[in-house]
mmCIF file of C-alpha atoms in Angstrom:
data_model
loop_
_atom_site.group_PDB
_atom_site.id
_atom_site.type_symbol
_atom_site.label_atom_id
_atom_site.label_comp_id
_atom_site.label_asym_id
_atom_site.label_seq_id
_atom_site.Cartn_x
_atom_site.Cartn_y
_atom_site.Cartn_z
ATOM 1 C CA ASP A 793 -13.524 6.980 -11.986
ATOM 2 C CA THR A 794 -10.168 8.598 -11.368
ATOM 3 C CA LEU A 795 -7.021 7.256 -9.731
ATOM 4 C CA VAL A 796 -4.426 9.215 -7.775
ATOM 5 C CA ALA A 797 -0.929 8.187 -8.813
ATOM 6 C CA PHE A 798 2.241 8.682 -6.771
ATOM 7 C CA THR A 799 5.740 8.239 -8.173
ATOM 8 C CA ASN A 800 8.987 7.272 -6.482
ATOM 9 C CA GLN A 801 10.141 10.866 -6.983
ATOM 10 C CA GLY A 802 7.293 12.108 -4.781
ATOM 11 C CA ARG A 803 5.153 13.575 -7.564
ATOM 12 C CA THR A 804 1.361 13.266 -7.625
ATOM 13 C CA PHE A 805 -0.991 12.939 -10.598
ATOM 14 C CA ARG A 806 -4.657 12.231 -11.353
ATOM 15 C CA LEU A 807 -5.248 9.425 -13.839
ATOM 16 C CA PRO A 808 -8.696 9.003 -15.449
ATOM 17 C CA VAL A 809 -9.577 5.321 -15.680
ATOM 18 C CA ALA A 810 -11.191 6.039 -19.064
ATOM 19 C CA SER A 811 -7.733 6.879 -20.437
ATOM 20 C CA ILE A 812 -6.664 3.250 -19.936
ATOM 21 C CA SER A 813 -7.984 0.995 -22.698
ATOM 22 C CA GLN A 814 -9.552 -2.348 -21.852
ATOM 23 C CA THR A 815 -7.628 -5.157 -23.551
ATOM 24 C CA PRO A 816 -7.917 -8.935 -23.881
ATOM 25 C CA VAL A 817 -6.055 -11.266 -21.549
ATOM 26 C CA ARG A 818 -2.316 -11.438 -22.382
ATOM 27 C CA ALA A 819 -2.419 -8.159 -24.304
ATOM 28 C CA LYS A 820 0.692 -5.969 -24.096
ATOM 29 C CA GLY A 821 -1.175 -3.080 -22.509
ATOM 30 C CA GLN A 822 -0.274 0.556 -23.036
ATOM 31 C CA ARG A 823 1.962 3.258 -21.700
ATOM 32 C CA ILE A 824 0.187 5.915 -19.671
ATOM 33 C CA ASN A 825 2.429 8.751 -20.832
ATOM 34 C CA SER A 826 -0.581 10.355 -22.513
ATOM 35 C CA SER A 827 -1.930 11.203 -19.039
ATOM 36 C CA ILE A 828 1.248 11.205 -16.944
ATOM 37 C CA THR A 829 4.653 12.339 -18.154
ATOM 38 C CA LEU A 830 7.346 10.531 -16.197
ATOM 39 C CA ARG A 831 10.922 11.678 -15.847
ATOM 40 C CA GLU A 832 13.981 9.528 -16.363
ATOM 41 C CA ASP A 833 14.211 6.800 -13.683
ATOM 42 C CA GLU A 834 10.738 7.761 -12.415
ATOM 43 C CA LYS A 835 8.071 5.114 -11.888
ATOM 44 C CA ILE A 836 4.628 4.872 -10.346
ATOM 45 C CA VAL A 837 4.697 3.223 -6.926
ATOM 46 C CA ALA A 838 1.086 3.721 -5.759
ATOM 47 C CA LEU A 839 -2.314 3.940 -7.454
ATOM 48 C CA ILE A 840 -5.352 4.577 -5.266
ATOM 49 C CA PRO A 841 -8.940 5.796 -5.882
ATOM 50 C CA ASP A 842 -9.473 9.562 -5.769
ATOM 51 C CA SER A 843 -11.712 9.225 -2.698
ATOM 52 C CA GLY A 844 -11.703 7.016 0.342
ATOM 53 C CA GLY A 845 -11.100 9.019 3.472
ATOM 54 C CA GLU A 846 -10.098 12.302 5.072
ATOM 55 C CA HIS A 847 -6.386 12.011 4.324
ATOM 56 C CA ILE A 848 -3.922 10.168 2.149
ATOM 57 C CA ALA A 849 -0.956 8.887 4.134
ATOM 58 C CA ILE A 850 2.253 8.586 2.119
ATOM 59 C CA VAL A 851 5.532 7.106 3.327
ATOM 60 C CA GLY A 852 9.099 7.265 2.067
ATOM 61 C CA GLU A 853 11.471 4.323 1.978
ATOM 62 C CA ARG A 854 13.295 5.761 5.022
ATOM 63 C CA GLY A 855 10.097 5.727 7.084
ATOM 64 C CA TRP A 856 8.919 9.349 6.941
ATOM 65 C CA VAL A 857 5.100 9.632 6.951
ATOM 66 C CA THR A 858 3.211 12.642 5.557
ATOM 67 C CA LEU A 859 -0.536 13.300 5.535
ATOM 68 C CA ILE A 860 -2.306 14.909 2.572
ATOM 69 C CA ARG A 861 -5.816 16.311 2.926
ATOM 70 C CA ALA A 862 -8.305 14.757 0.525
ATOM 71 C CA SER A 863 -9.097 18.147 -1.027
ATOM 72 C CA PHE A 864 -5.431 18.577 -2.022
ATOM 73 C CA VAL A 865 -5.615 15.714 -4.538
ATOM 74 C CA GLY A 866 -8.978 16.712 -6.033
ATOM 75 C CA LYS A 867 -9.801 18.003 -9.507
ATOM 76 C CA ASN A 868 -7.691 21.119 -8.968
ATOM 77 C CA LEU A 869 -4.492 19.138 -8.339
ATOM 78 C CA ILE A 870 -1.574 20.535 -10.333
ATOM 79 C CA PRO A 871 -0.009 17.546 -12.143
ATOM 80 C CA GLY A 872 3.333 16.647 -10.605
ATOM 81 C CA THR A 873 2.698 18.281 -7.218
ATOM 82 C CA VAL A 874 5.273 17.066 -4.680
ATOM 83 C CA TYR A 875 4.180 16.161 -1.138
ATOM 84 C CA LEU A 876 7.316 14.290 -0.005
ATOM 85 C CA ASP A 877 10.892 15.573 -0.057
ATOM 86 C CA THR A 878 12.544 12.485 -1.556
ATOM 87 C CA LYS A 879 16.043 13.949 -1.297
ATOM 88 C CA LYS A 880 15.623 14.090 2.467
ATOM 89 C CA HIS A 881 13.362 11.104 3.144
ATOM 90 C CA GLY A 882 14.177 8.746 0.304
ATOM 91 C CA PRO A 883 11.978 7.625 -2.604
ATOM 92 C CA LEU A 884 8.235 7.541 -1.989
ATOM 93 C CA ALA A 885 7.297 3.931 -1.211
ATOM 94 C CA ALA A 886 3.529 3.681 -0.689
ATOM 95 C CA ALA A 887 0.239 5.502 -0.053
ATOM 96 C CA CYS A 888 -3.157 4.746 1.474
ATOM 97 C CA TRP A 889 -6.418 6.445 2.470
ATOM 98 C CA ALA A 890 -6.944 7.004 6.192
ATOM 99 C CA ASN A 891 -9.258 8.776 8.635
ATOM 100 C CA ARG A 892 -8.353 10.779 11.713
ATOM 101 C CA ASP A 893 -9.635 8.168 14.164
ATOM 102 C CA GLU A 894 -7.649 5.301 12.592
ATOM 103 C CA ASP A 895 -4.162 3.914 13.126
ATOM 104 C CA LEU A 896 -1.452 3.631 10.492
ATOM 105 C CA PHE A 897 0.340 0.314 9.980
ATOM 106 C CA VAL A 898 3.752 0.615 8.311
ATOM 107 C CA VAL A 899 5.726 -2.452 7.243
ATOM 108 C CA THR A 900 9.261 -2.905 5.896
ATOM 109 C CA ALA A 901 10.848 -5.184 3.325
ATOM 110 C CA GLN A 902 12.177 -7.392 6.146
ATOM 111 C CA GLY A 903 8.666 -7.873 7.549
ATOM 112 C CA LEU A 904 9.006 -5.498 10.498
ATOM 113 C CA ALA A 905 6.025 -3.278 11.281
ATOM 114 C CA ILE A 906 4.745 -0.547 13.558
ATOM 115 C CA ARG A 907 1.226 0.637 14.378
ATOM 116 C CA PHE A 908 0.463 4.108 15.709
ATOM 117 C CA PRO A 909 -2.420 6.651 15.754
ATOM 118 C CA LEU A 910 -2.718 8.774 12.624
ATOM 119 C CA ALA A 911 -3.608 11.724 14.872
ATOM 120 C CA ARG A 912 -0.033 11.628 16.231
ATOM 121 C CA VAL A 913 1.483 12.477 12.850
ATOM 122 C CA SER A 914 2.427 16.164 12.864
ATOM 123 C CA ALA A 915 1.308 18.635 10.218
ATOM 124 C CA SER A 916 4.792 18.637 8.693
ATOM 125 C CA GLY A 917 5.084 14.853 8.817
ATOM 126 C CA SER A 918 6.731 12.451 11.262
ATOM 127 C CA LEU A 919 9.169 9.571 11.274
ATOM 128 C CA GLY A 920 6.865 6.573 11.233
ATOM 129 C CA ILE A 921 9.308 3.735 11.910
ATOM 130 C CA ARG A 922 12.945 3.514 12.953
ATOM 131 C CA LEU A 923 14.650 1.269 10.431
ATOM 132 C CA GLU A 924 17.323 -1.345 10.880
ATOM 133 C CA ARG A 925 20.354 -1.498 8.598
ATOM 134 C CA ASP A 926 19.678 -2.536 4.986
ATOM 135 C CA ASP A 927 15.900 -2.298 5.483
ATOM 136 C CA SER A 928 13.349 0.007 3.830
ATOM 137 C CA VAL A 929 9.619 0.668 4.011
ATOM 138 C CA THR A 930 7.463 -1.336 1.597
ATOM 139 C CA ALA A 931 3.833 -0.527 2.430
ATOM 140 C CA ILE A 932 1.412 1.472 4.565
ATOM 141 C CA THR A 933 -2.264 0.908 5.364
ATOM 142 C CA SER A 934 -4.903 2.249 7.751
ATOM 143 C CA VAL A 935 -6.283 -0.055 10.451
ATOM 144 C CA GLN A 936 -8.560 -0.269 13.464
ATOM 145 C CA GLU A 937 -8.476 -2.630 16.431
ATOM 146 C CA GLU A 938 -10.764 -5.123 14.683
ATOM 147 C CA SER A 939 -8.899 -4.995 11.351
ATOM 148 C CA GLY A 940 -6.991 -7.771 9.645
ATOM 149 C CA VAL A 941 -4.014 -7.059 7.404
ATOM 150 C CA PHE A 942 -3.007 -9.352 4.544
ATOM 151 C CA LEU A 943 0.772 -9.523 4.101
ATOM 152 C CA ILE A 944 2.565 -11.427 1.356
ATOM 153 C CA GLY A 945 6.226 -12.089 0.649
ATOM 154 C CA ASP A 946 7.870 -12.154 -2.751
ATOM 155 C CA ASP A 947 7.847 -15.969 -2.518
ATOM 156 C CA GLY A 948 4.035 -16.033 -2.660
ATOM 157 C CA LYS A 949 3.453 -16.948 0.986
ATOM 158 C CA GLY A 950 0.951 -14.784 2.846
ATOM 159 C CA THR A 951 -0.968 -14.418 6.076
ATOM 160 C CA ILE A 952 -3.538 -12.172 7.705
ATOM 161 C CA ARG A 953 -2.295 -10.476 10.876
ATOM 162 C CA LEU A 954 -5.078 -9.460 13.245
ATOM 163 C CA MET A 955 -4.528 -6.048 14.788
ATOM 164 C CA SER A 956 -5.994 -7.355 18.044
ATOM 165 C CA GLY A 957 -2.691 -9.211 18.386
ATOM 166 C CA PHE A 958 -0.439 -6.320 17.312
ATOM 167 C CA ALA A 959 -0.309 -3.605 19.976
ATOM 168 C CA ALA A 960 -0.240 0.025 18.847
ATOM 169 C CA ASN A 961 2.508 2.422 19.890
ATOM 170 C CA LYS A 962 1.396 5.699 21.463
ATOM 171 C CA ASN A 963 3.503 7.649 18.985
ATOM 172 C CA PRO A 964 5.195 7.099 15.608
ATOM 173 C CA GLY A 965 8.940 6.689 15.320
ATOM 174 C CA GLY A 966 9.552 3.482 17.269
ATOM 175 C CA GLY A 967 11.345 0.341 16.177
ATOM 176 C CA GLY A 968 9.434 -2.278 14.227
ATOM 177 C CA LYS A 969 8.151 -5.625 15.465
ATOM 178 C CA LYS A 970 8.057 -8.755 13.334
ATOM 179 C CA ALA A 971 4.792 -8.955 11.393
ATOM 180 C CA ILE A 972 5.551 -11.916 9.093
ATOM 181 C CA LYS A 973 8.431 -14.296 8.486
ATOM 182 C CA ALA A 974 9.439 -13.381 4.940
ATOM 183 C CA THR A 975 12.690 -13.006 3.028
ATOM 184 C CA ARG A 976 11.263 -9.854 1.438
ATOM 185 C CA LEU A 977 7.784 -8.442 1.873
ATOM 186 C CA ALA A 978 6.063 -7.671 -1.431
ATOM 187 C CA GLY A 979 2.786 -6.059 -0.391
ATOM 188 C CA MET A 980 0.098 -5.448 2.217
ATOM 189 C CA VAL A 981 -3.581 -4.500 2.306
ATOM 190 C CA THR A 982 -6.285 -4.212 4.983
ATOM 191 C CA VAL A 983 -8.991 -6.871 4.571
ATOM 192 C CA ASP A 984 -12.066 -8.413 6.179
ATOM 193 C CA GLY A 985 -14.233 -11.459 5.531
ATOM 194 C CA GLU A 986 -15.968 -9.806 2.566
ATOM 195 C CA THR A 987 -12.763 -8.837 0.769
ATOM 196 C CA ASP A 988 -11.364 -10.345 -2.426
ATOM 197 C CA ILE A 989 -7.565 -10.278 -2.589
ATOM 198 C CA PHE A 990 -5.612 -9.925 -5.817
ATOM 199 C CA VAL A 991 -1.923 -10.934 -5.967
ATOM 200 C CA ILE A 992 0.212 -9.931 -8.963
ATOM 201 C CA SER A 993 3.599 -11.331 -9.987
ATOM 202 C CA GLN A 994 6.571 -9.883 -11.850
ATOM 203 C CA HIS A 995 5.529 -11.866 -14.949
ATOM 204 C CA SER A 996 2.033 -10.318 -14.781
ATOM 205 C CA LYS A 997 0.349 -13.427 -13.408
ATOM 206 C CA ILE A 998 -2.655 -12.626 -11.219
ATOM 207 C CA ILE A 999 -4.693 -14.672 -8.789
ATOM 208 C CA ARG A 1000 -7.896 -13.759 -6.956
ATOM 209 C CA PHE A 1001 -9.209 -15.346 -3.768
ATOM 210 C CA THR A 1002 -11.329 -14.395 -0.773
ATOM 211 C CA ALA A 1003 -9.704 -13.189 2.427
ATOM 212 C CA ASP A 1004 -11.379 -15.913 4.480
ATOM 213 C CA GLU A 1005 -9.337 -18.517 2.546
ATOM 214 C CA VAL A 1006 -6.203 -17.261 4.318
ATOM 215 C CA PRO A 1007 -5.762 -18.209 8.001
ATOM 216 C CA SER A 1008 -5.912 -15.230 10.373
ATOM 217 C CA LYS A 1009 -3.185 -15.085 13.016
ATOM 218 C CA THR A 1010 -2.425 -12.963 16.052
ATOM 219 C CA GLY A 1011 1.232 -14.022 16.073
ATOM 220 C CA VAL A 1012 4.162 -14.181 13.674
ATOM 221 C CA VAL A 1013 3.997 -16.918 11.017
ATOM 222 C CA GLN A 1014 5.600 -17.628 7.651
ATOM 223 C CA GLY A 1015 2.267 -17.759 5.862
ATOM 224 C CA VAL A 1016 0.608 -20.145 3.421
ATOM 225 C CA ASN A 1017 1.102 -20.485 -0.331
ATOM 226 C CA CYS A 1018 -1.168 -17.943 -2.042
ATOM 227 C CA ILE A 1019 0.172 -18.204 -5.606
ATOM 228 C CA ALA A 1020 2.267 -20.822 -7.422
ATOM 229 C CA LEU A 1021 5.489 -19.316 -8.771
ATOM 230 C CA ARG A 1022 8.146 -20.668 -11.138
ATOM 231 C CA GLY A 1023 11.068 -18.361 -11.772
ATOM 232 C CA ASP A 1024 8.790 -15.529 -10.729
ATOM 233 C CA GLU A 1025 8.071 -13.384 -7.686
ATOM 234 C CA VAL A 1026 5.180 -11.417 -6.199
ATOM 235 C CA VAL A 1027 5.419 -7.659 -6.684
ATOM 236 C CA ALA A 1028 2.064 -6.313 -5.484
ATOM 237 C CA CYS A 1029 -1.314 -7.045 -3.963
ATOM 238 C CA THR A 1030 -4.604 -5.203 -3.714
ATOM 239 C CA ALA A 1031 -8.156 -5.880 -2.565
ATOM 240 C CA SER A 1032 -11.748 -5.301 -3.607
ATOM 241 C CA ARG A 1033 -14.853 -5.283 -1.476
ATOM 242 C CA ASN A 1034 -16.978 -8.310 -2.432
ATOM 243 C CA ILE A 1035 -20.520 -7.151 -1.664
ATOM 244 C CA LYS A 1036 -23.239 -9.717 -2.305
ATOM 245 C CA THR A 1037 -26.618 -8.177 -3.042
ATOM 246 C CA GLU A 1038 -29.873 -9.969 -2.254
ATOM 247 C CA GLU A 1039 -32.583 -10.251 -4.880
ATOM 248 C CA ALA A 1040 -35.795 -8.423 -4.076
#
């Protein structure tokens, strides 16, 4: 498999999974400079599979959303290709796969969010969300009317917001509505009943649980404890499809 990596400076790379060595639990891990050469003050902010939809939607911290065709991040990608002008739109914050008939759900560090049709994003990009003072975009994901979105704060409290209770705007660029009561949002991912959620902390602690263990809500809540933290904070979350196969 191959991952598509995006950095805060807007650069894009392909990262072969085989280049990352498997290590025992509590191992120090390895630097990925052998596959990706990072500049000073540059860091990876998004890692997604190299396939998963028609477009990749990327968003800057100031709320600007840009769509990248799937073919543009294929095997012929020039390492370091820039798809977001970070000088104009701020550091790249997040990325996700999306299809033309889906909506995009953008959420900020203060837990404000907006939902709008992907088809309304112009070819040159569009302002996705109008930000309040001292706020910035944290995450983006693709959703449909029946989707649920897992949101978690840096304090380890999370919830699943049902999109049936979060009305979509006709166009991008509006003000955000409260999606979760959190001091600072740490991450977000679209889930369903067959999804396993992984939450990762600053101290590299990880917990895995099924999405149906988290209460689904149509309104704004603070969330439930998803991971026990001591002098630590949540920094990311992701999900994996948990498909149970039947024996013949």
